[in-house]
């Protein structure tokens, strides 16, 4: 990239950074850290491509000024643990809406494929779920307890096992993003295929409604968190495939940090989903209205936290620039 193009593309952002330096004492530490990461990435790019340029000197001074304002008092606010979840995660999701959309589309398409395949091939669900699981479920249906699979173990052991496994899947989904996003896409796709086949199998047994009331008590949060973890992996993978104005190394570092923050943000959701699956889902005798209420409450949280709140921050940011 020519130096003049680099300057024109970023000059407005650098002017905003100058304002951030002046107002550093009044701004949220997480926002300062994000701005500092951004400006140091630009500095790294400039040092690599225009080492003798005045723009490199300018960016070095700007980054140094912001660094000094951030670290003149290193003491963390006690509320940081709260603002991490209420501000930092929504901010990073604001910048990851594209990856979130891609992750959702991959999952939705794979669910459709899994469902269609199960409808047209009686052996497909056995290929995906395994003969032992399908036979066990059919036996449970004959015995009048189609959701008995959730009663197999004690609540606590089930909670620990499910939660740790779901967190492992999320971390693998993120880590596979290092393979340019294709690895992450595979994890999302395989989970979507499985869910599509699973739900269609219960539809074929005339138990779609009952299965959805049971499965989506925990599945609303669990599946949503997997999709969000997919967005984290795609953010990391796309960062080195499409570095933009940054060096590939700098872009990858930014993408990896953004993805890691996203996937860490899913951990409490997996914990709550594991609790619901272990302690609530098994009680199929609960009123349908209560079970549906839990599902709708979970869905409302997901839509608010991962879509509405980040886009509200995006709107506020655009308004402040105007």
mmCIF file of C-alpha atoms in Angstrom:
data_model
loop_
_atom_site.group_PDB
_atom_site.id
_atom_site.type_symbol
_atom_site.label_atom_id
_atom_site.label_comp_id
_atom_site.label_asym_id
_atom_site.label_seq_id
_atom_site.Cartn_x
_atom_site.Cartn_y
_atom_site.Cartn_z
ATOM 1 C CA UNK A 1 0.000 0.000 0.000
ATOM 2 C CA UNK A 2 1.273 3.474 -0.869
ATOM 3 C CA UNK A 3 1.974 5.729 2.089
ATOM 4 C CA UNK A 4 -0.521 8.356 0.967
ATOM 5 C CA UNK A 5 -3.282 5.723 0.774
ATOM 6 C CA UNK A 6 -2.392 4.457 4.248
ATOM 7 C CA UNK A 7 -2.629 7.998 5.638
ATOM 8 C CA UNK A 8 -5.903 8.834 3.898
ATOM 9 C CA UNK A 9 -7.486 5.593 5.059
ATOM 10 C CA UNK A 10 -6.586 6.126 8.724
ATOM 11 C CA UNK A 11 -6.158 9.850 9.353
ATOM 12 C CA UNK A 12 -9.686 10.325 10.718
ATOM 13 C CA UNK A 13 -9.153 7.457 13.175
ATOM 14 C CA UNK A 14 -5.829 8.950 14.341
ATOM 15 C CA UNK A 15 -7.490 12.301 14.984
ATOM 16 C CA UNK A 16 -10.002 10.455 17.163
ATOM 17 C CA UNK A 17 -7.093 8.831 19.017
ATOM 18 C CA UNK A 18 -5.716 12.297 19.773
ATOM 19 C CA UNK A 19 -9.058 13.117 21.408
ATOM 20 C CA UNK A 20 -8.895 9.846 23.347
ATOM 21 C CA UNK A 21 -5.474 10.824 24.715
ATOM 22 C CA UNK A 22 -6.875 14.149 25.917
ATOM 23 C CA UNK A 23 -9.901 12.490 27.565
ATOM 24 C CA UNK A 24 -8.148 9.344 28.827
ATOM 25 C CA UNK A 25 -9.011 9.958 32.503
ATOM 26 C CA UNK A 26 -12.726 9.974 31.702
ATOM 27 C CA UNK A 27 -12.877 6.907 29.448
ATOM 28 C CA UNK A 28 -13.381 3.238 30.190
ATOM 29 C CA UNK A 29 -10.060 1.320 30.576
ATOM 30 C CA UNK A 30 -11.244 -1.390 28.185
ATOM 31 C CA UNK A 31 -11.889 1.205 25.482
ATOM 32 C CA UNK A 32 -8.455 2.732 26.049
ATOM 33 C CA UNK A 33 -6.850 -0.688 25.730
ATOM 34 C CA UNK A 34 -8.683 -1.359 22.461
ATOM 35 C CA UNK A 35 -7.623 2.014 21.033
ATOM 36 C CA UNK A 36 -4.036 1.436 22.171
ATOM 37 C CA UNK A 37 -3.951 -1.987 20.492
ATOM 38 C CA UNK A 38 -5.277 -0.447 17.300
ATOM 39 C CA UNK A 39 -2.793 2.435 17.190
ATOM 40 C CA UNK A 40 0.187 0.189 17.965
ATOM 41 C CA UNK A 41 -0.848 -2.096 15.110
ATOM 42 C CA UNK A 42 -0.843 0.920 12.772
ATOM 43 C CA UNK A 43 2.562 1.899 14.160
ATOM 44 C CA UNK A 44 3.894 -1.603 13.508
ATOM 45 C CA UNK A 45 2.623 -1.457 9.920
ATOM 46 C CA UNK A 46 4.151 1.978 9.389
ATOM 47 C CA UNK A 47 7.507 0.921 10.862
ATOM 48 C CA UNK A 48 7.588 -2.077 8.516
ATOM 49 C CA UNK A 49 6.659 -0.205 5.333
ATOM 50 C CA UNK A 50 7.680 3.431 5.909
ATOM 51 C CA UNK A 51 10.473 3.332 8.522
ATOM 52 C CA UNK A 52 11.911 6.744 7.641
ATOM 53 C CA UNK A 53 8.598 8.541 7.204
ATOM 54 C CA UNK A 54 7.272 11.362 9.349
ATOM 55 C CA UNK A 55 4.012 9.428 9.729
ATOM 56 C CA UNK A 56 5.929 6.739 11.604
ATOM 57 C CA UNK A 57 7.299 9.359 14.000
ATOM 58 C CA UNK A 58 3.793 10.762 14.431
ATOM 59 C CA UNK A 59 2.283 7.344 15.221
ATOM 60 C CA UNK A 60 5.113 6.525 17.608
ATOM 61 C CA UNK A 61 4.492 9.751 19.529
ATOM 62 C CA UNK A 62 0.739 9.155 19.533
ATOM 63 C CA UNK A 63 1.118 5.596 20.817
ATOM 64 C CA UNK A 64 3.609 6.725 23.471
ATOM 65 C CA UNK A 65 1.279 9.467 24.671
ATOM 66 C CA UNK A 66 -1.628 7.051 24.991
ATOM 67 C CA UNK A 67 0.599 4.487 26.707
ATOM 68 C CA UNK A 68 1.664 7.046 29.297
ATOM 69 C CA UNK A 69 -1.928 8.093 29.964
ATOM 70 C CA UNK A 70 -3.045 4.483 30.403
ATOM 71 C CA UNK A 71 -0.206 3.384 32.674
ATOM 72 C CA UNK A 72 0.311 6.471 34.797
ATOM 73 C CA UNK A 73 -1.941 4.703 37.301
ATOM 74 C CA UNK A 74 -1.953 0.942 36.925
ATOM 75 C CA UNK A 75 -4.440 0.251 39.684
ATOM 76 C CA UNK A 76 -7.438 -1.637 38.298
ATOM 77 C CA UNK A 77 -10.933 -0.578 39.180
ATOM 78 C CA UNK A 78 -12.752 -3.080 41.374
ATOM 79 C CA UNK A 79 -15.622 -2.987 38.907
ATOM 80 C CA UNK A 80 -13.449 -4.400 36.080
ATOM 81 C CA UNK A 81 -14.903 -7.878 36.537
ATOM 82 C CA UNK A 82 -18.348 -6.388 35.906
ATOM 83 C CA UNK A 83 -17.434 -4.098 33.031
ATOM 84 C CA UNK A 84 -15.684 -6.988 31.272
ATOM 85 C CA UNK A 85 -19.027 -8.733 30.796
ATOM 86 C CA UNK A 86 -21.222 -5.653 30.475
ATOM 87 C CA UNK A 87 -19.026 -3.528 28.197
ATOM 88 C CA UNK A 88 -15.945 -5.282 26.819
ATOM 89 C CA UNK A 89 -17.704 -8.355 25.435
ATOM 90 C CA UNK A 90 -20.507 -6.327 23.788
ATOM 91 C CA UNK A 91 -17.848 -4.036 22.276
ATOM 92 C CA UNK A 92 -15.917 -6.903 20.747
ATOM 93 C CA UNK A 93 -19.157 -8.456 19.505
ATOM 94 C CA UNK A 94 -19.980 -5.107 17.904
ATOM 95 C CA UNK A 95 -16.915 -5.599 15.715
ATOM 96 C CA UNK A 96 -17.682 -9.274 15.062
ATOM 97 C CA UNK A 97 -21.227 -9.169 13.705
ATOM 98 C CA UNK A 98 -20.074 -10.355 10.282
ATOM 99 C CA UNK A 99 -18.351 -13.416 11.732
ATOM 100 C CA UNK A 100 -21.393 -14.103 13.909
ATOM 101 C CA UNK A 101 -23.640 -14.016 10.841
ATOM 102 C CA UNK A 102 -21.356 -16.400 8.931
ATOM 103 C CA UNK A 103 -21.245 -18.790 11.876
ATOM 104 C CA UNK A 104 -25.039 -18.754 12.179
ATOM 105 C CA UNK A 105 -25.510 -19.348 8.441
ATOM 106 C CA UNK A 106 -23.135 -22.315 8.449
ATOM 107 C CA UNK A 107 -24.998 -23.820 11.395
ATOM 108 C CA UNK A 108 -28.457 -23.165 9.918
ATOM 109 C CA UNK A 109 -27.543 -24.616 6.519
ATOM 110 C CA UNK A 110 -25.983 -27.701 8.110
ATOM 111 C CA UNK A 111 -29.090 -28.215 10.262
ATOM 112 C CA UNK A 112 -31.207 -28.136 7.118
ATOM 113 C CA UNK A 113 -28.910 -30.655 5.427
ATOM 114 C CA UNK A 114 -29.032 -32.935 8.479
ATOM 115 C CA UNK A 115 -32.818 -32.736 8.588
ATOM 116 C CA UNK A 116 -33.288 -33.309 4.865
ATOM 117 C CA UNK A 117 -30.872 -36.242 4.873
ATOM 118 C CA UNK A 118 -32.693 -37.888 7.771
ATOM 119 C CA UNK A 119 -36.058 -37.492 6.015
ATOM 120 C CA UNK A 120 -34.750 -39.125 2.852
ATOM 121 C CA UNK A 121 -32.495 -41.814 4.336
ATOM 122 C CA UNK A 122 -33.574 -43.962 7.278
ATOM 123 C CA UNK A 123 -29.967 -44.928 7.979
ATOM 124 C CA UNK A 124 -28.597 -41.390 8.135
ATOM 125 C CA UNK A 125 -29.540 -40.730 11.772
ATOM 126 C CA UNK A 126 -27.759 -43.946 12.791
ATOM 127 C CA UNK A 127 -24.685 -42.828 10.891
ATOM 128 C CA UNK A 128 -24.683 -39.515 12.757
ATOM 129 C CA UNK A 129 -25.939 -40.501 16.226
ATOM 130 C CA UNK A 130 -24.745 -44.115 16.359
ATOM 131 C CA UNK A 131 -26.765 -47.354 16.530
ATOM 132 C CA UNK A 132 -26.602 -47.647 20.316
ATOM 133 C CA UNK A 133 -28.004 -44.151 20.900
ATOM 134 C CA UNK A 134 -30.805 -44.573 18.358
ATOM 135 C CA UNK A 135 -31.760 -48.001 19.727
ATOM 136 C CA UNK A 136 -31.740 -46.694 23.302
ATOM 137 C CA UNK A 137 -33.958 -43.757 22.343
ATOM 138 C CA UNK A 138 -36.408 -45.986 20.480
ATOM 139 C CA UNK A 139 -36.609 -48.219 23.536
ATOM 140 C CA UNK A 140 -37.235 -45.172 25.763
ATOM 141 C CA UNK A 141 -40.029 -44.067 23.425
ATOM 142 C CA UNK A 142 -41.666 -47.500 23.623
ATOM 143 C CA UNK A 143 -41.476 -47.266 27.416
ATOM 144 C CA UNK A 144 -43.171 -43.871 27.406
ATOM 145 C CA UNK A 145 -40.089 -41.899 28.537
ATOM 146 C CA UNK A 146 -38.570 -40.472 25.316
ATOM 147 C CA UNK A 147 -36.314 -38.031 27.206
ATOM 148 C CA UNK A 148 -34.982 -40.639 29.648
ATOM 149 C CA UNK A 149 -31.469 -40.069 28.287
ATOM 150 C CA UNK A 150 -31.313 -37.018 30.544
ATOM 151 C CA UNK A 151 -31.990 -39.133 33.645
ATOM 152 C CA UNK A 152 -29.033 -41.460 33.241
ATOM 153 C CA UNK A 153 -26.650 -39.912 35.764
ATOM 154 C CA UNK A 154 -26.790 -37.855 38.934
ATOM 155 C CA UNK A 155 -27.362 -34.149 38.459
ATOM 156 C CA UNK A 156 -23.935 -33.054 39.707
ATOM 157 C CA UNK A 157 -21.858 -35.518 37.699
ATOM 158 C CA UNK A 158 -23.935 -34.782 34.615
ATOM 159 C CA UNK A 159 -23.489 -31.032 35.132
ATOM 160 C CA UNK A 160 -19.701 -31.302 35.411
ATOM 161 C CA UNK A 161 -19.372 -33.650 32.449
ATOM 162 C CA UNK A 162 -21.647 -31.697 30.121
ATOM 163 C CA UNK A 163 -20.255 -28.283 31.036
ATOM 164 C CA UNK A 164 -16.623 -29.313 30.628
ATOM 165 C CA UNK A 165 -17.364 -31.030 27.319
ATOM 166 C CA UNK A 166 -19.212 -28.010 25.943
ATOM 167 C CA UNK A 167 -16.385 -25.689 26.976
ATOM 168 C CA UNK A 168 -13.908 -28.065 25.308
ATOM 169 C CA UNK A 169 -15.961 -27.948 22.079
ATOM 170 C CA UNK A 170 -16.013 -24.139 22.217
ATOM 171 C CA UNK A 171 -12.244 -23.908 22.728
ATOM 172 C CA UNK A 172 -11.586 -26.388 19.903
ATOM 173 C CA UNK A 173 -13.967 -24.449 17.656
ATOM 174 C CA UNK A 174 -11.988 -21.281 18.394
ATOM 175 C CA UNK A 175 -8.567 -22.905 18.122
ATOM 176 C CA UNK A 176 -9.409 -24.463 14.749
ATOM 177 C CA UNK A 177 -9.668 -20.907 13.430
ATOM 178 C CA UNK A 178 -5.894 -21.003 13.070
ATOM 179 C CA UNK A 179 -6.537 -23.196 10.006
ATOM 180 C CA UNK A 180 -7.882 -20.125 8.158
ATOM 181 C CA UNK A 181 -11.415 -20.642 9.481
ATOM 182 C CA UNK A 182 -12.078 -23.911 7.647
ATOM 183 C CA UNK A 183 -11.491 -25.938 10.789
ATOM 184 C CA UNK A 184 -13.948 -23.784 12.710
ATOM 185 C CA UNK A 185 -16.452 -24.105 9.876
ATOM 186 C CA UNK A 186 -16.170 -27.888 10.071
ATOM 187 C CA UNK A 187 -16.910 -27.934 13.811
ATOM 188 C CA UNK A 188 -19.966 -25.690 13.345
ATOM 189 C CA UNK A 189 -21.142 -27.731 10.356
ATOM 190 C CA UNK A 190 -20.853 -31.092 12.123
ATOM 191 C CA UNK A 191 -22.784 -29.820 15.151
ATOM 192 C CA UNK A 192 -25.523 -28.454 12.895
ATOM 193 C CA UNK A 193 -25.795 -31.753 11.015
ATOM 194 C CA UNK A 194 -26.123 -33.594 14.330
ATOM 195 C CA UNK A 195 -28.844 -31.302 15.673
ATOM 196 C CA UNK A 196 -30.814 -31.388 12.416
ATOM 197 C CA UNK A 197 -30.733 -35.170 12.322
ATOM 198 C CA UNK A 198 -31.587 -35.422 16.027
ATOM 199 C CA UNK A 199 -34.667 -33.183 15.844
ATOM 200 C CA UNK A 200 -35.911 -34.753 12.616
ATOM 201 C CA UNK A 201 -35.613 -38.216 14.178
ATOM 202 C CA UNK A 202 -38.009 -37.159 16.942
ATOM 203 C CA UNK A 203 -40.295 -35.616 14.329
ATOM 204 C CA UNK A 204 -40.468 -38.987 12.590
ATOM 205 C CA UNK A 205 -41.472 -40.561 15.913
ATOM 206 C CA UNK A 206 -44.278 -38.001 16.369
ATOM 207 C CA UNK A 207 -42.467 -36.316 19.272
ATOM 208 C CA UNK A 208 -41.174 -33.086 17.764
ATOM 209 C CA UNK A 209 -43.043 -30.813 20.205
ATOM 210 C CA UNK A 210 -42.056 -32.771 23.308
ATOM 211 C CA UNK A 211 -38.437 -33.055 22.185
ATOM 212 C CA UNK A 212 -38.188 -29.328 21.495
ATOM 213 C CA UNK A 213 -39.648 -28.389 24.888
ATOM 214 C CA UNK A 214 -37.057 -30.609 26.535
ATOM 215 C CA UNK A 215 -33.983 -30.088 24.385
ATOM 216 C CA UNK A 216 -34.230 -26.328 23.893
ATOM 217 C CA UNK A 217 -34.454 -25.637 27.635
ATOM 218 C CA UNK A 218 -30.686 -25.946 27.636
ATOM 219 C CA UNK A 219 -30.106 -25.971 23.881
ATOM 220 C CA UNK A 220 -31.045 -22.324 23.354
ATOM 221 C CA UNK A 221 -28.022 -21.184 25.359
ATOM 222 C CA UNK A 222 -25.778 -24.099 24.446
ATOM 223 C CA UNK A 223 -26.252 -23.887 20.670
ATOM 224 C CA UNK A 224 -26.073 -20.099 20.713
ATOM 225 C CA UNK A 225 -22.762 -20.239 22.597
ATOM 226 C CA UNK A 226 -21.362 -22.726 20.072
ATOM 227 C CA UNK A 227 -22.338 -20.392 17.231
ATOM 228 C CA UNK A 228 -20.671 -17.491 19.070
ATOM 229 C CA UNK A 229 -17.553 -19.629 19.582
ATOM 230 C CA UNK A 230 -17.620 -20.253 15.854
ATOM 231 C CA UNK A 231 -17.589 -16.489 15.327
ATOM 232 C CA UNK A 232 -14.485 -16.337 17.547
ATOM 233 C CA UNK A 233 -12.694 -18.909 15.411
ATOM 234 C CA UNK A 234 -13.700 -17.168 12.183
ATOM 235 C CA UNK A 235 -12.460 -13.849 13.575
ATOM 236 C CA UNK A 236 -9.032 -15.379 14.159
ATOM 237 C CA UNK A 237 -8.950 -17.243 10.854
ATOM 238 C CA UNK A 238 -10.031 -14.295 8.741
ATOM 239 C CA UNK A 239 -7.514 -12.017 10.434
ATOM 240 C CA UNK A 240 -4.518 -13.584 8.721
ATOM 241 C CA UNK A 241 -6.332 -14.461 5.508
ATOM 242 C CA UNK A 242 -7.473 -10.855 5.046
ATOM 243 C CA UNK A 243 -5.005 -8.598 6.928
ATOM 244 C CA UNK A 244 -6.144 -5.379 5.240
ATOM 245 C CA UNK A 245 -3.788 -2.485 5.957
ATOM 246 C CA UNK A 246 -1.958 -4.364 8.718
ATOM 247 C CA UNK A 247 0.929 -6.755 8.428
ATOM 248 C CA UNK A 248 -0.239 -10.372 8.494
ATOM 249 C CA UNK A 249 1.335 -10.871 11.925
ATOM 250 C CA UNK A 250 -0.262 -7.753 13.403
ATOM 251 C CA UNK A 251 -3.647 -8.624 11.908
ATOM 252 C CA UNK A 252 -3.465 -12.181 13.248
ATOM 253 C CA UNK A 253 -2.580 -10.911 16.731
ATOM 254 C CA UNK A 254 -5.577 -8.591 16.690
ATOM 255 C CA UNK A 255 -7.899 -11.333 15.438
ATOM 256 C CA UNK A 256 -6.639 -13.855 17.982
ATOM 257 C CA UNK A 257 -7.147 -11.424 20.865
ATOM 258 C CA UNK A 258 -10.629 -10.569 19.646
ATOM 259 C CA UNK A 259 -11.561 -14.225 19.216
ATOM 260 C CA UNK A 260 -10.177 -15.207 22.617
ATOM 261 C CA UNK A 261 -12.206 -12.500 24.318
ATOM 262 C CA UNK A 262 -15.345 -13.718 22.517
ATOM 263 C CA UNK A 263 -14.873 -17.344 23.500
ATOM 264 C CA UNK A 264 -14.119 -16.446 27.129
ATOM 265 C CA UNK A 265 -17.401 -14.580 27.129
ATOM 266 C CA UNK A 266 -19.272 -17.821 26.386
ATOM 267 C CA UNK A 267 -18.035 -19.652 29.492
ATOM 268 C CA UNK A 268 -20.801 -18.450 31.877
ATOM 269 C CA UNK A 269 -23.381 -19.294 29.216
ATOM 270 C CA UNK A 270 -22.090 -22.854 28.960
ATOM 271 C CA UNK A 271 -22.209 -23.138 32.744
ATOM 272 C CA UNK A 272 -25.848 -22.030 32.858
ATOM 273 C CA UNK A 273 -26.709 -24.314 29.925
ATOM 274 C CA UNK A 274 -25.037 -27.249 31.700
ATOM 275 C CA UNK A 275 -27.026 -26.503 34.855
ATOM 276 C CA UNK A 276 -30.308 -26.393 32.940
ATOM 277 C CA UNK A 277 -29.556 -29.632 31.097
ATOM 278 C CA UNK A 278 -28.566 -31.468 34.264
ATOM 279 C CA UNK A 279 -31.102 -30.163 36.750
ATOM 280 C CA UNK A 280 -34.119 -28.961 34.715
ATOM 281 C CA UNK A 281 -34.358 -30.728 31.338
ATOM 282 C CA UNK A 282 -34.883 -34.147 32.963
ATOM 283 C CA UNK A 283 -38.092 -32.969 34.637
ATOM 284 C CA UNK A 284 -40.387 -33.452 31.646
ATOM 285 C CA UNK A 285 -43.400 -33.363 33.951
ATOM 286 C CA UNK A 286 -42.955 -29.614 34.417
ATOM 287 C CA UNK A 287 -45.760 -27.499 32.890
ATOM 288 C CA UNK A 288 -45.232 -26.759 29.225
ATOM 289 C CA UNK A 289 -45.720 -23.059 29.934
ATOM 290 C CA UNK A 290 -42.796 -23.098 32.377
ATOM 291 C CA UNK A 291 -40.513 -24.932 29.987
ATOM 292 C CA UNK A 292 -41.462 -22.621 27.128
ATOM 293 C CA UNK A 293 -40.887 -19.645 29.422
ATOM 294 C CA UNK A 294 -37.318 -20.790 30.152
ATOM 295 C CA UNK A 295 -36.670 -21.196 26.435
ATOM 296 C CA UNK A 296 -38.040 -17.744 25.590
ATOM 297 C CA UNK A 297 -36.112 -16.119 28.445
ATOM 298 C CA UNK A 298 -32.887 -17.718 27.193
ATOM 299 C CA UNK A 299 -33.596 -16.631 23.618
ATOM 300 C CA UNK A 300 -34.326 -13.078 24.756
ATOM 301 C CA UNK A 301 -30.991 -12.936 26.583
ATOM 302 C CA UNK A 302 -29.069 -14.217 23.552
ATOM 303 C CA UNK A 303 -30.699 -11.744 21.166
ATOM 304 C CA UNK A 304 -30.188 -8.857 23.579
ATOM 305 C CA UNK A 305 -26.597 -9.613 24.571
ATOM 306 C CA UNK A 306 -25.187 -10.639 21.197
ATOM 307 C CA UNK A 307 -27.264 -8.569 18.768
ATOM 308 C CA UNK A 308 -29.168 -5.670 20.330
ATOM 309 C CA UNK A 309 -26.533 -4.455 22.828
ATOM 310 C CA UNK A 310 -23.551 -4.563 20.404
ATOM 311 C CA UNK A 311 -25.539 -2.755 17.725
ATOM 312 C CA UNK A 312 -26.650 -0.161 20.263
ATOM 313 C CA UNK A 313 -22.973 0.500 20.993
ATOM 314 C CA UNK A 314 -22.310 0.756 17.260
ATOM 315 C CA UNK A 315 -25.057 3.371 16.943
ATOM 316 C CA UNK A 316 -23.731 5.330 19.925
ATOM 317 C CA UNK A 317 -20.230 5.297 18.445
ATOM 318 C CA UNK A 318 -21.423 6.609 15.088
ATOM 319 C CA UNK A 319 -23.447 9.315 16.834
ATOM 320 C CA UNK A 320 -20.449 10.436 18.893
ATOM 321 C CA UNK A 321 -18.331 10.774 15.745
ATOM 322 C CA UNK A 322 -20.986 12.927 14.151
#
